[in-house]
Amino acid sequence: MSLNEDAGKGSRGYSLLRDYRPFPGVSDELLDPAHRVRPVWRPFLEHLSRLAPDEITERFSRGNQYLNDAGVYFRQYGQDGANEREWPLSHIPVIIGQDDWQVISDGLIQRAELLEQVVADLYGGNRLVADGYLPASLIARSPEWQRPLVGVTPKNERFLHFLAFEIGRGPDGTWWVLSDRAQAPSGAGFALENRVATGRVFNEFFARANVHRLAGFFRRFRDHLVDLRGETDSRVSILTPGPMNDTYFEHAYIARYLGFMLLEGEDLTVEGGKLMVRTVSGLKPVSVLWRRLDSAWSDPVELEETSRIGTPGLVQAVRHGAVTMINALGTGILETRALLAFLPRISEHLLGEPLKLPNVATWWCGEAAARSYVKNHAEAMMFSPALSTALPFSSGQPDFIGKDFHKQKQGPLPSWIDSEAAGLVGQEAITLSTTPAYHDGLLRPRPMSLRVFLARTGKGWEVMSGGFARIGRTDDASAIAMQEGGSAADVWVVGGPRHARESLLHQTESPFYKSQSGVLPSRAADNLFWLGRYVERVEGAVRLLRAYHARLMETADPDSALVAQTSAFLDKVGVAPVEPIPEGLCDTLQFAVASAGKVRDRFSVDGWLALNELARAATHARRTLRANADVTPAMSLLLRKITGFSGLVHENMYRFTGWRFLSIGRALERAHRMSDLLAEFTEPDAPEGALELLLEVGDSAMSMSRRYAVSLSHETVLDLLAMDTQNPRSVLYQLTDMKQHVSVLPGATEHGHLSELARSVLQVHTSLAIATPDTLTPKMLGGLRDRIARLSLELNDAYIR
């Protein structure tokens, strides 16, 4: 069936193609050269034809909502700095047949083997340079060439374990490799999320379509990493540059998905040549490290000395064979743009065969013959920096087509090529194939490239059956990068034998053994502790602000004694009520979000979303509430969101050590704030209504009426809010909670004796437990507040520093 025949049938699905005009001389994934719908696309297109426009819109919204609920984002950098952008899903998948995918797989596996041999030679015998297959100057000048790693053979004798390749289809239908990604390839986690989101958009069709699954690929790679540990109790970890990296979401997602620790450089240290992670249980060995930061930034001692995100001594640990790096340090040299010019000949030399999947034709202008060819064909060439490791036309790259030279540079093009020769490559300006994307109710062709992932497993290289596609936002093939406004689509590989559903879980006949609890890095413990403190700090401030505004509305007199004292207290704790929603309140919420963001791998998606919704609600209220508005309803709304978040975390978070640090932070902050309030508002000269305010802020007015038959007094308020072991708002209740959590932390007892922190908590707890309401003077309460504050420092000394 031709496109015109399909459109003429009146089928709404095919009418979506009525303005689908393939670009002249460009290969299209949907249509063959005769403009017939390819067989692999027909079932999907027929399914789409049965959906009404409103249903398509609703389904696309369903996919977007999933991504939003999952917290998927992409950090975009621009003139205004970094901004988190919603993941730009192109809802129509790219569909590729099994036979076509087999060609891609065979070619990329061959290429992976070639790159392994190339990088092994570059850091080993260096015969490729000595025998003239690679120019010495090109390698020596590359910032990705890490001299300290020369002569260092990886622990398992493999340099490469996880690769990505950017590929595109040329006008004749041939797949071309556009770029090799061997440094720290990104995108595999996003491919998983694309799959889930697109599967929800087309759930009925996906369930019965023979789409190859992704989980088995990750399971086998995970098993390979675990096997690389050897017979040790060491850990597999993922090394991330941190939350400000543009793909940090993926780092946390993959760590959570595979069950590995997510670490930053500061979490690691090298002791006796071994790589260790700082945990609340002391130093623990790490023997396999999947790095997600560039090699140069990994070690400020032997590599980039200005790095603040690396680990001093990491190269030493690699040199001693103490850790297997995924991928080996220095493998970023394989991404050098000019290297593409030499790989076809190197393949013949090392493998004895041509490249099965050719890379885009490339010439390094540092060679006279290549430079002459480039000059003779300059108008049709794409020019790039020879040592660039970025994708062509990615954000910030000075790539341009020869015919556009005078828009970029001055003077004659041939003269410029001569002057820049050693640092310049010319590449065939390949026109990317197109794939359908949904725009304004119709399918339209858009340029596309694929990112395909390979992982080394126990049986050799395995290709992920899918990946993700970069889709251009316009007809311009240079605008496919997401930094430039492009989008990402799921890739469906279909056909072949019926594929069984796979999961990340093992099905085994072995006896069941309960696995050991995971270790908690000190940095993660610190962030969880402060997350608990910040959220509780916000709740305490919201409760007090609500009480303040309620009394201000009643009296309409900001100078009344109780209102003025409450305002002064709020000012002291950093949330001065000069605005309906104080800036300090929103700042504290952002601190909480930042702390949670640093432990995304240990934090539930629902908890993360609830916390962000809380922060957005506070920011919205701050922007919209008028100065003379009744703020009480807004505070009540925020309070419900806070308690919802706290309840969600309390009910759903596994009782690992991390949960205990979160709970300790929450208990310490609540005990500290309540003792501070009691010291301030139980003074003999406290204004009228101070006791009622304390009960309201402590959410204990109902408990007071049920608990005590006598009238309100200092003694009853102090008994209920300071000493009641059944009231979760009381200081003693929180100290009891702290004491219990600290008692089961690692190192809580040392040689049968309490640790220093455990003794301090016990002392503070006991001092309050043996007191009586009539002895709890404001001075004693102030001293209690200060001792509780010091517990935070002691906890830091014991587990964090």
Short mmCIF file of C-alpha atoms in Angstrom, two decimals, residues 401-768:
data_model
loop_
_atom_site.label_atom_id
_atom_site.label_comp_id
_atom_site.label_asym_id
_atom_site.label_seq_id
_atom_site.Cartn_x
_atom_site.Cartn_y
_atom_site.Cartn_z
CA ILE A 401 29.06 23.09 7.09
CA GLY A 402 31.64 24.35 4.60
CA LYS A 403 29.08 26.24 2.53
CA ASP A 404 28.27 28.26 5.67
CA PHE A 405 31.92 29.12 6.32
CA HIS A 406 31.58 32.84 5.73
CA LYS A 407 28.83 33.02 8.34
CA GLN A 408 31.31 31.67 10.90
CA LYS A 409 34.81 32.77 9.86
CA GLN A 410 36.73 35.38 7.89
CA GLY A 411 38.91 34.87 4.82
CA PRO A 412 39.16 32.07 2.21
CA LEU A 413 38.05 28.63 3.36
CA PRO A 414 41.12 26.75 1.97
CA SER A 415 43.49 29.10 3.77
CA TRP A 416 41.60 28.62 7.01
CA ILE A 417 41.81 24.83 6.62
CA ASP A 418 45.58 25.09 6.16
CA SER A 419 45.97 27.28 9.23
CA GLU A 420 43.85 25.05 11.48
CA ALA A 421 44.88 21.71 9.97
CA ALA A 422 46.21 19.86 13.02
CA GLY A 423 43.15 20.73 15.09
CA LEU A 424 40.52 20.15 12.43
CA VAL A 425 38.50 17.32 10.96
CA GLY A 426 36.28 17.33 7.93
CA GLN A 427 33.35 14.92 7.85
CA GLU A 428 30.82 13.95 5.28
CA ALA A 429 27.75 16.06 5.97
CA ILE A 430 25.42 13.10 6.29
CA THR A 431 21.70 13.75 6.14
CA LEU A 432 19.93 11.86 8.91
CA SER A 433 16.91 9.71 8.24
CA THR A 434 13.52 10.82 9.49
CA THR A 435 10.91 9.21 11.70
CA PRO A 436 7.30 10.19 12.44
CA ALA A 437 6.60 12.58 15.30
CA TYR A 438 3.19 13.86 16.34
CA HIS A 439 2.72 17.59 15.82
CA ASP A 440 -0.54 19.55 15.63
CA GLY A 441 -2.67 16.44 15.19
CA LEU A 442 -0.61 14.95 12.37
CA LEU A 443 2.41 12.74 11.91
CA ARG A 444 5.33 14.63 10.42
CA PRO A 445 8.85 13.49 9.49
CA ARG A 446 11.60 14.66 11.82
CA PRO A 447 15.35 13.93 11.72
CA MET A 448 16.50 11.23 14.09
CA SER A 449 19.57 9.55 15.54
CA LEU A 450 19.66 6.47 17.78
CA ARG A 451 21.68 5.90 20.91
CA VAL A 452 22.35 2.17 21.29
CA PHE A 453 23.89 0.64 24.42
CA LEU A 454 26.22 -2.34 24.79
CA ALA A 455 27.18 -4.04 28.04
CA ARG A 456 29.80 -6.66 28.70
CA THR A 457 28.32 -9.72 30.39
CA GLY A 458 29.64 -13.12 31.39
CA LYS A 459 29.00 -14.28 27.81
CA GLY A 460 30.50 -11.31 26.00
CA TRP A 461 28.99 -8.12 24.61
CA GLU A 462 25.21 -7.76 24.65
CA VAL A 463 23.24 -5.09 22.82
CA MET A 464 20.23 -3.50 24.52
CA SER A 465 17.21 -4.35 22.37
CA GLY A 466 16.15 -0.77 22.00
CA GLY A 467 17.63 2.40 23.36
CA PHE A 468 16.41 5.87 22.76
CA ALA A 469 16.13 8.09 19.74
CA ARG A 470 16.87 11.78 19.58
CA ILE A 471 14.17 13.50 17.57
CA GLY A 472 14.62 16.91 15.95
CA ARG A 473 12.20 19.68 16.81
CA THR A 474 12.28 20.99 13.22
CA ASP A 475 13.37 19.83 9.80
CA ASP A 476 16.92 20.89 10.75
CA ALA A 477 19.05 17.81 11.48
CA SER A 478 21.36 19.93 13.65
CA ALA A 479 18.57 20.48 16.20
CA ILE A 480 18.25 16.92 17.49
CA ALA A 481 20.21 17.55 20.70
CA MET A 482 17.94 17.90 23.71
CA GLN A 483 19.95 20.92 24.82
CA GLU A 484 18.79 22.48 21.54
CA GLY A 485 15.13 21.65 22.09
CA GLY A 486 15.00 18.15 20.65
CA SER A 487 13.02 15.31 22.20
CA ALA A 488 13.54 11.63 22.98
CA ALA A 489 11.55 8.63 21.79
CA ASP A 490 11.45 5.00 22.80
CA VAL A 491 12.88 2.49 20.33
CA TRP A 492 10.88 -0.68 19.74
CA VAL A 493 12.64 -3.67 18.24
CA VAL A 494 9.95 -6.05 16.98
CA GLY A 495 9.85 -9.43 15.30
CA GLY A 496 11.66 -12.71 15.67
CA PRO A 497 10.60 -15.42 18.14
CA ARG A 498 8.04 -14.43 20.72
CA HIS A 499 9.90 -12.82 23.62
CA ALA A 500 9.02 -13.81 27.16
CA ARG A 501 8.70 -11.10 29.76
CA GLU A 502 11.86 -10.61 31.75
CA SER A 503 12.46 -8.91 35.06
CA LEU A 504 15.46 -7.76 37.02
CA LEU A 505 14.84 -10.50 39.58
CA HIS A 506 16.46 -13.91 39.55
CA GLN A 507 14.46 -17.11 39.44
CA THR A 508 16.68 -19.60 41.25
CA GLU A 509 16.52 -23.08 42.72
CA SER A 510 19.12 -22.21 45.37
CA PRO A 511 18.18 -22.11 49.06
CA PHE A 512 16.87 -18.79 50.32
CA TYR A 513 19.20 -16.63 52.35
CA LYS A 514 18.35 -13.21 53.67
CA SER A 515 20.88 -10.73 52.31
CA GLN A 516 22.84 -8.45 54.60
CA SER A 517 21.68 -4.89 55.14
CA GLY A 518 23.29 -2.34 52.86
CA VAL A 519 25.88 0.03 54.22
CA LEU A 520 25.05 3.71 54.56
CA PRO A 521 27.62 6.22 53.28
CA SER A 522 28.31 9.00 55.77
CA ARG A 523 27.27 11.70 53.30
CA ALA A 524 23.92 9.98 52.75
CA ALA A 525 23.42 9.72 56.54
CA ASP A 526 24.16 13.45 56.86
CA ASN A 527 21.64 14.38 54.17
CA LEU A 528 18.95 12.14 55.62
CA PHE A 529 19.57 13.59 59.10
CA TRP A 530 19.25 17.14 57.81
CA LEU A 531 16.26 16.27 55.66
CA GLY A 532 14.49 15.19 58.86
CA ARG A 533 15.55 18.40 60.60
CA TYR A 534 14.56 20.72 57.76
CA VAL A 535 11.11 19.20 57.28
CA GLU A 536 10.41 19.29 61.02
CA ARG A 537 11.74 22.85 61.15
CA VAL A 538 9.28 23.84 58.45
CA GLU A 539 6.40 22.12 60.24
CA GLY A 540 7.22 23.90 63.50
CA ALA A 541 7.45 27.25 61.71
CA VAL A 542 4.15 26.71 59.87
CA ARG A 543 2.34 25.82 63.08
CA LEU A 544 3.68 28.90 64.82
CA LEU A 545 2.97 31.17 61.84
CA ARG A 546 -0.59 29.90 61.70
CA ALA A 547 -1.04 30.63 65.40
CA TYR A 548 0.53 34.08 64.96
CA HIS A 549 -1.72 35.08 62.04
CA ALA A 550 -4.83 33.74 63.77
CA ARG A 551 -4.15 35.99 66.77
CA LEU A 552 -3.24 38.91 64.56
CA MET A 553 -6.58 38.58 62.77
CA GLU A 554 -8.39 38.45 66.10
CA THR A 555 -6.73 41.50 67.63
CA ALA A 556 -5.79 43.47 64.52
CA ASP A 557 -3.02 44.82 66.75
CA PRO A 558 0.56 43.79 65.89
CA ASP A 559 1.74 45.51 69.07
CA SER A 560 -0.31 43.36 71.43
CA ALA A 561 1.93 41.52 73.86
CA LEU A 562 1.37 37.96 72.63
CA VAL A 563 1.49 38.88 68.94
CA ALA A 564 4.68 40.89 69.43
CA GLN A 565 6.40 38.13 71.40
CA THR A 566 5.43 35.52 68.83
CA SER A 567 6.72 37.77 66.05
CA ALA A 568 10.02 38.21 67.90
CA PHE A 569 10.38 34.44 68.33
CA LEU A 570 9.67 33.85 64.63
CA ASP A 571 12.25 36.47 63.76
CA LYS A 572 14.79 34.69 66.00
CA VAL A 573 14.29 31.37 64.18
CA GLY A 574 14.57 32.95 60.73
CA VAL A 575 10.94 33.16 59.57
CA ALA A 576 10.04 36.76 60.40
CA PRO A 577 6.37 37.26 59.49
CA VAL A 578 6.89 40.56 57.63
CA GLU A 579 5.45 38.76 54.59
CA PRO A 580 2.50 36.34 54.54
CA ILE A 581 4.84 33.50 53.55
CA PRO A 582 8.33 34.34 54.86
CA GLU A 583 11.31 33.89 52.58
CA GLY A 584 13.05 31.90 55.31
CA LEU A 585 10.28 29.29 55.21
CA CYS A 586 10.71 28.75 51.46
CA ASP A 587 14.49 28.69 51.86
CA THR A 588 14.27 25.94 54.48
CA LEU A 589 12.03 23.92 52.18
CA GLN A 590 14.58 24.29 49.39
CA PHE A 591 17.27 23.07 51.78
CA ALA A 592 15.09 20.01 52.41
CA VAL A 593 14.66 19.43 48.67
CA ALA A 594 18.43 19.76 48.17
CA SER A 595 19.14 17.24 50.92
CA ALA A 596 16.62 14.79 49.47
CA GLY A 597 18.06 15.36 45.99
CA LYS A 598 21.45 14.16 47.17
CA VAL A 599 19.96 10.83 48.27
CA ARG A 600 17.58 10.26 45.36
CA ASP A 601 18.76 6.66 45.12
CA ARG A 602 17.58 6.06 48.72
CA PHE A 603 14.39 8.06 48.56
CA SER A 604 11.05 6.89 47.23
CA VAL A 605 9.59 8.52 44.14
CA ASP A 606 6.37 9.30 46.05
CA GLY A 607 8.33 10.93 48.86
CA TRP A 608 10.32 13.01 46.39
CA LEU A 609 7.18 14.17 44.59
CA ALA A 610 5.40 15.00 47.85
CA LEU A 611 8.34 17.09 49.02
CA ASN A 612 8.56 18.97 45.74
CA GLU A 613 4.81 19.61 45.73
CA LEU A 614 5.15 21.03 49.23
CA ALA A 615 7.98 23.34 48.12
CA ARG A 616 6.02 24.47 45.06
CA ALA A 617 2.91 25.13 47.15
CA ALA A 618 4.90 27.33 49.54
CA THR A 619 6.51 29.24 46.67
CA HIS A 620 3.14 29.73 44.97
CA ALA A 621 1.58 31.00 48.19
CA ARG A 622 4.48 33.38 48.71
CA ARG A 623 3.95 34.87 45.23
CA THR A 624 0.18 35.15 45.37
CA LEU A 625 -0.87 35.99 48.93
CA ARG A 626 -1.51 39.67 49.60
CA ALA A 627 -0.03 41.38 52.62
CA ASN A 628 -3.40 41.87 54.30
CA ALA A 629 -4.82 38.44 53.40
CA ASP A 630 -5.92 35.81 55.86
CA VAL A 631 -2.86 33.57 55.84
CA THR A 632 -4.31 30.93 58.14
CA PRO A 633 -5.91 28.76 55.38
CA ALA A 634 -2.66 28.78 53.41
CA MET A 635 -0.74 27.65 56.49
CA SER A 636 -3.27 24.90 57.14
CA LEU A 637 -2.83 23.67 53.56
CA LEU A 638 0.95 23.62 53.92
CA LEU A 639 0.62 21.82 57.23
CA ARG A 640 -1.50 19.09 55.66
CA LYS A 641 1.07 18.65 52.90
CA ILE A 642 3.90 18.45 55.43
CA THR A 643 2.17 15.86 57.56
CA GLY A 644 1.27 13.94 54.39
CA PHE A 645 4.92 13.83 53.40
CA SER A 646 6.01 12.81 56.91
CA GLY A 647 3.38 10.08 57.09
CA LEU A 648 4.36 8.79 53.66
CA VAL A 649 8.02 8.51 54.65
CA HIS A 650 7.24 7.00 58.05
CA GLU A 651 4.90 4.37 56.63
CA ASN A 652 6.84 3.41 53.50
CA MET A 653 10.54 3.76 54.23
CA TYR A 654 12.31 0.51 55.09
CA ARG A 655 13.82 0.55 58.58
CA PHE A 656 17.40 0.63 57.38
CA THR A 657 20.00 2.77 59.10
CA GLY A 658 19.12 5.62 56.74
CA TRP A 659 15.59 5.76 58.12
CA ARG A 660 17.04 6.03 61.62
CA PHE A 661 19.16 9.05 60.71
CA LEU A 662 16.11 10.67 59.14
CA SER A 663 14.11 9.93 62.29
CA ILE A 664 16.88 11.18 64.58
CA GLY A 665 16.98 14.46 62.68
CA ARG A 666 13.24 14.85 62.98
CA ALA A 667 13.18 13.99 66.70
CA LEU A 668 16.11 16.25 67.53
CA GLU A 669 14.59 19.22 65.73
CA ARG A 670 11.18 18.75 67.35
CA ALA A 671 12.69 18.37 70.83
CA HIS A 672 14.91 21.40 70.30
CA ARG A 673 12.10 23.62 68.98
CA MET A 674 9.62 22.60 71.68
CA SER A 675 12.11 23.16 74.53
CA ASP A 676 12.91 26.56 73.00
CA LEU A 677 9.22 27.47 72.84
CA LEU A 678 8.62 26.34 76.40
CA ALA A 679 11.60 28.33 77.69
CA GLU A 680 10.29 31.46 75.94
CA PHE A 681 6.55 31.25 76.60
CA THR A 682 6.50 29.91 80.17
CA GLU A 683 8.37 32.86 81.64
CA PRO A 684 6.57 34.31 84.66
CA ASP A 685 5.91 37.51 82.72
CA ALA A 686 4.76 35.74 79.56
CA PRO A 687 1.76 37.53 78.00
CA GLU A 688 -1.79 36.32 78.48
CA GLY A 689 -2.67 33.52 76.10
CA ALA A 690 0.90 32.15 75.92
CA LEU A 691 -0.08 28.75 77.33
CA GLU A 692 -2.94 28.39 74.87
CA LEU A 693 -0.56 29.24 72.03
CA LEU A 694 1.84 26.54 73.21
CA LEU A 695 -0.93 23.95 73.19
CA GLU A 696 -1.99 25.00 69.70
CA VAL A 697 1.52 24.91 68.28
CA GLY A 698 2.07 21.58 70.04
CA ASP A 699 -1.19 20.23 68.58
CA SER A 700 -2.15 19.16 72.09
CA ALA A 701 -5.24 21.14 73.05
CA MET A 702 -7.49 18.07 72.80
CA SER A 703 -5.02 15.97 74.76
CA MET A 704 -5.00 18.64 77.49
CA SER A 705 -8.75 18.55 77.90
CA ARG A 706 -8.79 14.76 78.11
CA ARG A 707 -5.65 14.29 80.13
CA TYR A 708 -6.17 16.81 82.92
CA ALA A 709 -9.24 17.51 84.97
CA VAL A 710 -7.78 20.71 86.38
CA SER A 711 -7.68 24.06 84.67
CA LEU A 712 -4.86 25.15 82.38
CA SER A 713 -1.62 25.94 84.25
CA HIS A 714 2.12 26.10 83.79
CA GLU A 715 2.49 22.68 85.40
CA THR A 716 -0.05 20.92 83.17
CA VAL A 717 1.35 22.48 80.00
CA LEU A 718 4.92 21.57 80.97
CA ASP A 719 3.87 18.06 81.94
CA LEU A 720 2.11 17.53 78.62
CA LEU A 721 4.58 19.23 76.27
CA ALA A 722 7.86 18.48 78.05
CA MET A 723 7.49 15.27 80.05
CA ASP A 724 4.62 13.16 78.73
CA THR A 725 5.99 9.92 77.32
CA GLN A 726 2.76 9.28 75.39
CA ASN A 727 2.56 12.63 73.63
CA PRO A 728 4.56 12.66 70.35
CA ARG A 729 4.80 16.44 70.64
CA SER A 730 6.60 16.33 73.97
CA VAL A 731 10.33 16.82 74.42
CA LEU A 732 10.75 13.62 76.44
CA TYR A 733 8.88 11.55 73.85
CA GLN A 734 11.30 12.73 71.15
CA LEU A 735 14.35 12.17 73.36
CA THR A 736 13.11 8.64 74.04
CA ASP A 737 12.76 8.13 70.32
CA MET A 738 16.28 9.43 69.75
CA LYS A 739 17.69 7.23 72.47
CA GLN A 740 16.15 4.14 70.91
CA HIS A 741 17.45 4.96 67.41
CA VAL A 742 20.95 5.81 68.61
CA SER A 743 21.11 2.58 70.62
CA VAL A 744 20.99 0.47 67.44
CA LEU A 745 23.29 2.57 65.26
CA PRO A 746 26.64 1.02 64.32
CA GLY A 747 29.12 1.49 67.16
CA ALA A 748 26.47 2.42 69.73
CA THR A 749 28.33 0.20 72.17
CA GLU A 750 32.09 -0.12 72.32
CA HIS A 751 33.54 -3.10 74.21
CA GLY A 752 30.33 -3.41 76.19
CA HIS A 753 30.13 0.31 77.00
CA LEU A 754 27.92 3.01 75.53
CA SER A 755 29.49 5.19 72.87
CA GLU A 756 30.06 8.85 73.63
CA LEU A 757 26.99 9.86 71.60
CA ALA A 758 24.78 7.23 73.26
CA ARG A 759 25.92 8.43 76.70
CA SER A 760 25.17 12.06 75.82
CA VAL A 761 21.67 11.22 74.59
CA LEU A 762 21.05 9.16 77.72
CA GLN A 763 22.23 12.00 79.95
CA VAL A 764 19.95 14.54 78.29
CA HIS A 765 17.06 12.09 78.40
CA THR A 766 17.62 11.25 82.06
CA SER A 767 17.92 14.90 83.12
CA LEU A 768 14.43 15.52 81.81
#
